[in-house]
Amino acid sequence: MMLLLIFLASCVATSAQASAWRIQFPCDRSFSIEVPAHLYEVTWFEGKHGPSIEPEEDRKNGARAFVALQGTPKKRQFGVVVQNVPREERAAFVRKEFGGLYFVIGGDDATATSQKIVRVNGLTGREYVYAKEIAEDTYTRGRIFYAAGRIYIIVFVGTSAEDLGSQEADRFLNSFRIRG
């Protein structure tokens, strides 16, 4: 009887965990993404330092940042940074030359352990993986896309290098869509 109760409890927990994922949109509905927790707007999000609500004076061009925080079954962060690109700077982004924007994924001091071109949901961009610890228990994987005059930086933060290849990381990163 006790084993049956433990089995049923684990099935309910797994079911509740799986159903917690939902597609969310920012207020302007410019993109959608699937996350396991509520998506909040924050002042800034960077993989190495996580979400920030501190005012950032150097954020220009209408930059907005969003984060969903997961505490169980593992501590993880799911972030999206959206930044308008001035018309005169767009040519490089069209060529998928993102300059130093990868620092949002891994921080200023880190070097990506891998990077590649990715194609998902009609978008082409670059993926950067930081499979070496960039801060205490902090490993990141993220993608940068350019579309319709905006840069979108999607960042997954896990507590181990193995977490970067998890089903949850893939689910989050592959769910990003630009909305018409």
PDB file of C-alpha atoms in Angstrom, residues 2-139:
ATOM      1  CA  MET A   2       2.789   2.405   0.915  1.00  0.00           C
ATOM      2  CA  LEU A   3       4.520   1.749  -2.443  1.00  0.00           C
ATOM      3  CA  LEU A   4       1.281   2.502  -4.287  1.00  0.00           C
ATOM      4  CA  LEU A   5       0.941   5.838  -2.471  1.00  0.00           C
ATOM      5  CA  ILE A   6       4.550   6.763  -3.269  1.00  0.00           C
ATOM      6  CA  PHE A   7       4.023   5.826  -6.936  1.00  0.00           C
ATOM      7  CA  LEU A   8       0.788   7.876  -7.143  1.00  0.00           C
ATOM      8  CA  ALA A   9       2.429  10.858  -5.445  1.00  0.00           C
ATOM      9  CA  SER A  10       5.343  10.778  -7.886  1.00  0.00           C
ATOM     10  CA  CYS A  11       2.937  10.577 -10.853  1.00  0.00           C
ATOM     11  CA  VAL A  12       0.978  13.587  -9.581  1.00  0.00           C
ATOM     12  CA  ALA A  13       4.195  15.573  -9.014  1.00  0.00           C
ATOM     13  CA  THR A  14       5.462  14.713 -12.495  1.00  0.00           C
ATOM     14  CA  SER A  15       2.118  15.630 -14.034  1.00  0.00           C
ATOM     15  CA  ALA A  16       1.953  18.936 -12.155  1.00  0.00           C
ATOM     16  CA  GLN A  17       5.523  19.749 -13.132  1.00  0.00           C
ATOM     17  CA  ALA A  18       4.864  19.001 -16.795  1.00  0.00           C
ATOM     18  CA  SER A  19       1.671  21.046 -16.853  1.00  0.00           C
ATOM     19  CA  ALA A  20       3.385  24.080 -15.314  1.00  0.00           C
ATOM     20  CA  TRP A  21       5.017  24.925 -18.650  1.00  0.00           C
ATOM     21  CA  ARG A  22       3.037  27.509 -20.596  1.00  0.00           C
ATOM     22  CA  ILE A  23       3.431  29.832 -23.546  1.00  0.00           C
ATOM     23  CA  GLN A  24       3.769  33.450 -22.460  1.00  0.00           C
ATOM     24  CA  PHE A  25       3.983  36.826 -24.205  1.00  0.00           C
ATOM     25  CA  PRO A  26       5.267  40.255 -23.152  1.00  0.00           C
ATOM     26  CA  CYS A  27       2.723  43.090 -22.951  1.00  0.00           C
ATOM     27  CA  ASP A  28       3.297  44.134 -26.580  1.00  0.00           C
ATOM     28  CA  ARG A  29       2.947  40.478 -27.712  1.00  0.00           C
ATOM     29  CA  SER A  30       6.018  40.847 -29.984  1.00  0.00           C
ATOM     30  CA  PHE A  31       7.213  37.316 -29.164  1.00  0.00           C
ATOM     31  CA  SER A  32       6.082  34.155 -27.442  1.00  0.00           C
ATOM     32  CA  ILE A  33       8.090  31.626 -25.466  1.00  0.00           C
ATOM     33  CA  GLU A  34       7.327  28.551 -23.385  1.00  0.00           C
ATOM     34  CA  VAL A  35       8.510  28.714 -19.770  1.00  0.00           C
ATOM     35  CA  PRO A  36       7.892  26.704 -16.575  1.00  0.00           C
ATOM     36  CA  ALA A  37       7.052  29.759 -14.434  1.00  0.00           C
ATOM     37  CA  HIS A  38       5.564  33.235 -14.811  1.00  0.00           C
ATOM     38  CA  LEU A  39       7.537  35.528 -17.151  1.00  0.00           C
ATOM     39  CA  TYR A  40       8.336  38.818 -15.378  1.00  0.00           C
ATOM     40  CA  GLU A  41       9.756  42.007 -16.846  1.00  0.00           C
ATOM     41  CA  VAL A  42      12.981  43.046 -15.121  1.00  0.00           C
ATOM     42  CA  THR A  43      15.351  45.946 -15.677  1.00  0.00           C
ATOM     43  CA  TRP A  44      18.073  43.716 -17.132  1.00  0.00           C
ATOM     44  CA  PHE A  45      18.992  40.047 -17.520  1.00  0.00           C
ATOM     45  CA  GLU A  46      22.474  38.644 -18.081  1.00  0.00           C
ATOM     46  CA  GLY A  47      23.378  34.963 -17.843  1.00  0.00           C
ATOM     47  CA  LYS A  48      26.331  35.433 -15.517  1.00  0.00           C
ATOM     48  CA  HIS A  49      24.543  37.770 -13.117  1.00  0.00           C
ATOM     49  CA  GLY A  50      20.915  36.734 -13.613  1.00  0.00           C
ATOM     50  CA  PRO A  51      17.954  39.101 -13.421  1.00  0.00           C
ATOM     51  CA  SER A  52      18.349  42.616 -12.116  1.00  0.00           C
ATOM     52  CA  ILE A  53      15.803  45.136 -10.966  1.00  0.00           C
ATOM     53  CA  GLU A  54      18.451  47.794 -10.421  1.00  0.00           C
ATOM     54  CA  PRO A  55      18.061  50.806 -12.730  1.00  0.00           C
ATOM     55  CA  GLU A  56      20.466  50.623 -15.671  1.00  0.00           C
ATOM     56  CA  GLU A  57      21.307  54.003 -17.106  1.00  0.00           C
ATOM     57  CA  ASP A  58      23.246  52.639 -20.097  1.00  0.00           C
ATOM     58  CA  ARG A  59      20.318  50.634 -21.512  1.00  0.00           C
ATOM     59  CA  LYS A  60      19.272  52.466 -24.650  1.00  0.00           C
ATOM     60  CA  ASN A  61      17.206  51.766 -27.748  1.00  0.00           C
ATOM     61  CA  GLY A  62      14.201  50.567 -25.790  1.00  0.00           C
ATOM     62  CA  ALA A  63      15.844  47.458 -24.320  1.00  0.00           C
ATOM     63  CA  ARG A  64      13.492  45.219 -22.341  1.00  0.00           C
ATOM     64  CA  ALA A  65      14.298  42.102 -20.337  1.00  0.00           C
ATOM     65  CA  PHE A  66      12.146  39.242 -19.079  1.00  0.00           C
ATOM     66  CA  VAL A  67      12.823  36.332 -16.725  1.00  0.00           C
ATOM     67  CA  ALA A  68      11.117  33.180 -15.489  1.00  0.00           C
ATOM     68  CA  LEU A  69      12.651  31.575 -12.390  1.00  0.00           C
ATOM     69  CA  GLN A  70      12.344  27.877 -11.579  1.00  0.00           C
ATOM     70  CA  GLY A  71      13.174  26.595  -8.098  1.00  0.00           C
ATOM     71  CA  THR A  72      12.179  22.943  -8.422  1.00  0.00           C
ATOM     72  CA  PRO A  73      13.037  20.310  -9.494  1.00  0.00           C
ATOM     73  CA  LYS A  74      16.208  22.283 -10.260  1.00  0.00           C
ATOM     74  CA  LYS A  75      17.146  25.919  -9.874  1.00  0.00           C
ATOM     75  CA  ARG A  76      17.100  27.455 -13.364  1.00  0.00           C
ATOM     76  CA  GLN A  77      16.643  30.835 -15.006  1.00  0.00           C
ATOM     77  CA  PHE A  78      15.007  31.509 -18.365  1.00  0.00           C
ATOM     78  CA  GLY A  79      15.623  34.970 -19.807  1.00  0.00           C
ATOM     79  CA  VAL A  80      14.807  37.023 -22.882  1.00  0.00           C
ATOM     80  CA  VAL A  81      16.356  40.395 -23.747  1.00  0.00           C
ATOM     81  CA  VAL A  82      14.856  42.469 -26.548  1.00  0.00           C
ATOM     82  CA  GLN A  83      16.658  45.506 -27.927  1.00  0.00           C
ATOM     83  CA  ASN A  84      15.711  47.818 -30.765  1.00  0.00           C
ATOM     84  CA  VAL A  85      18.475  48.329 -33.336  1.00  0.00           C
ATOM     85  CA  PRO A  86      18.934  51.756 -34.946  1.00  0.00           C
ATOM     86  CA  ARG A  87      18.498  51.650 -38.727  1.00  0.00           C
ATOM     87  CA  GLU A  88      22.148  52.563 -39.393  1.00  0.00           C
ATOM     88  CA  GLU A  89      23.382  49.547 -37.378  1.00  0.00           C
ATOM     89  CA  ARG A  90      21.090  46.876 -38.865  1.00  0.00           C
ATOM     90  CA  ALA A  91      23.287  45.687 -41.770  1.00  0.00           C
ATOM     91  CA  ALA A  92      25.710  43.782 -39.495  1.00  0.00           C
ATOM     92  CA  PHE A  93      22.851  42.078 -37.674  1.00  0.00           C
ATOM     93  CA  VAL A  94      21.262  40.993 -40.951  1.00  0.00           C
ATOM     94  CA  ARG A  95      24.583  39.221 -41.690  1.00  0.00           C
ATOM     95  CA  LYS A  96      24.326  37.503 -38.257  1.00  0.00           C
ATOM     96  CA  GLU A  97      27.285  39.476 -36.935  1.00  0.00           C
ATOM     97  CA  PHE A  98      26.244  40.124 -33.370  1.00  0.00           C
ATOM     98  CA  GLY A  99      29.404  41.835 -32.169  1.00  0.00           C
ATOM     99  CA  GLY A 100      29.909  41.474 -28.437  1.00  0.00           C
ATOM    100  CA  LEU A 101      26.257  40.822 -27.582  1.00  0.00           C
ATOM    101  CA  TYR A 102      27.125  37.267 -26.526  1.00  0.00           C
ATOM    102  CA  PHE A 103      28.283  38.806 -23.201  1.00  0.00           C
ATOM    103  CA  VAL A 104      24.590  38.839 -22.213  1.00  0.00           C
ATOM    104  CA  ILE A 105      24.663  35.036 -22.372  1.00  0.00           C
ATOM    105  CA  GLY A 106      28.007  34.318 -20.680  1.00  0.00           C
ATOM    106  CA  GLY A 107      29.284  37.538 -19.178  1.00  0.00           C
ATOM    107  CA  ASP A 108      32.197  39.805 -20.078  1.00  0.00           C
ATOM    108  CA  ASP A 109      34.997  37.502 -18.920  1.00  0.00           C
ATOM    109  CA  ALA A 110      33.813  34.118 -20.216  1.00  0.00           C
ATOM    110  CA  THR A 111      34.645  32.385 -23.480  1.00  0.00           C
ATOM    111  CA  ALA A 112      32.010  30.252 -25.162  1.00  0.00           C
ATOM    112  CA  THR A 113      32.860  26.551 -25.234  1.00  0.00           C
ATOM    113  CA  SER A 114      30.920  26.260 -28.496  1.00  0.00           C
ATOM    114  CA  GLN A 115      28.944  28.349 -30.917  1.00  0.00           C
ATOM    115  CA  LYS A 116      26.953  27.538 -34.026  1.00  0.00           C
ATOM    116  CA  ILE A 117      24.339  28.825 -36.434  1.00  0.00           C
ATOM    117  CA  VAL A 118      20.806  27.773 -35.445  1.00  0.00           C
ATOM    118  CA  ARG A 119      17.549  27.781 -37.368  1.00  0.00           C
ATOM    119  CA  VAL A 120      14.289  27.562 -35.440  1.00  0.00           C
ATOM    120  CA  ASN A 121      10.712  28.665 -36.137  1.00  0.00           C
ATOM    121  CA  GLY A 122      11.677  30.617 -39.264  1.00  0.00           C
ATOM    122  CA  LEU A 123      14.564  32.448 -37.564  1.00  0.00           C
ATOM    123  CA  THR A 124      18.293  32.096 -38.143  1.00  0.00           C
ATOM    124  CA  GLY A 125      20.717  33.128 -35.422  1.00  0.00           C
ATOM    125  CA  ARG A 126      23.698  32.028 -33.347  1.00  0.00           C
ATOM    126  CA  GLU A 127      23.817  29.795 -30.304  1.00  0.00           C
ATOM    127  CA  TYR A 128      26.521  30.223 -27.653  1.00  0.00           C
ATOM    128  CA  VAL A 129      27.200  27.591 -24.983  1.00  0.00           C
ATOM    129  CA  TYR A 130      29.208  28.222 -21.813  1.00  0.00           C
ATOM    130  CA  ALA A 131      29.721  24.666 -20.503  1.00  0.00           C
ATOM    131  CA  LYS A 132      32.476  25.795 -18.110  1.00  0.00           C
ATOM    132  CA  GLU A 133      31.355  27.413 -14.865  1.00  0.00           C
ATOM    133  CA  ILE A 134      31.118  31.195 -15.426  1.00  0.00           C
ATOM    134  CA  ALA A 135      30.083  31.957 -11.839  1.00  0.00           C
ATOM    135  CA  GLU A 136      29.282  29.746  -8.854  1.00  0.00           C
ATOM    136  CA  ASP A 137      26.949  26.969 -10.105  1.00  0.00           C
ATOM    137  CA  THR A 138      26.265  28.987 -13.267  1.00  0.00           C
ATOM    138  CA  TYR A 139      26.390  27.536 -16.771  1.00  0.00           C
TER     139      TYR A 139
END
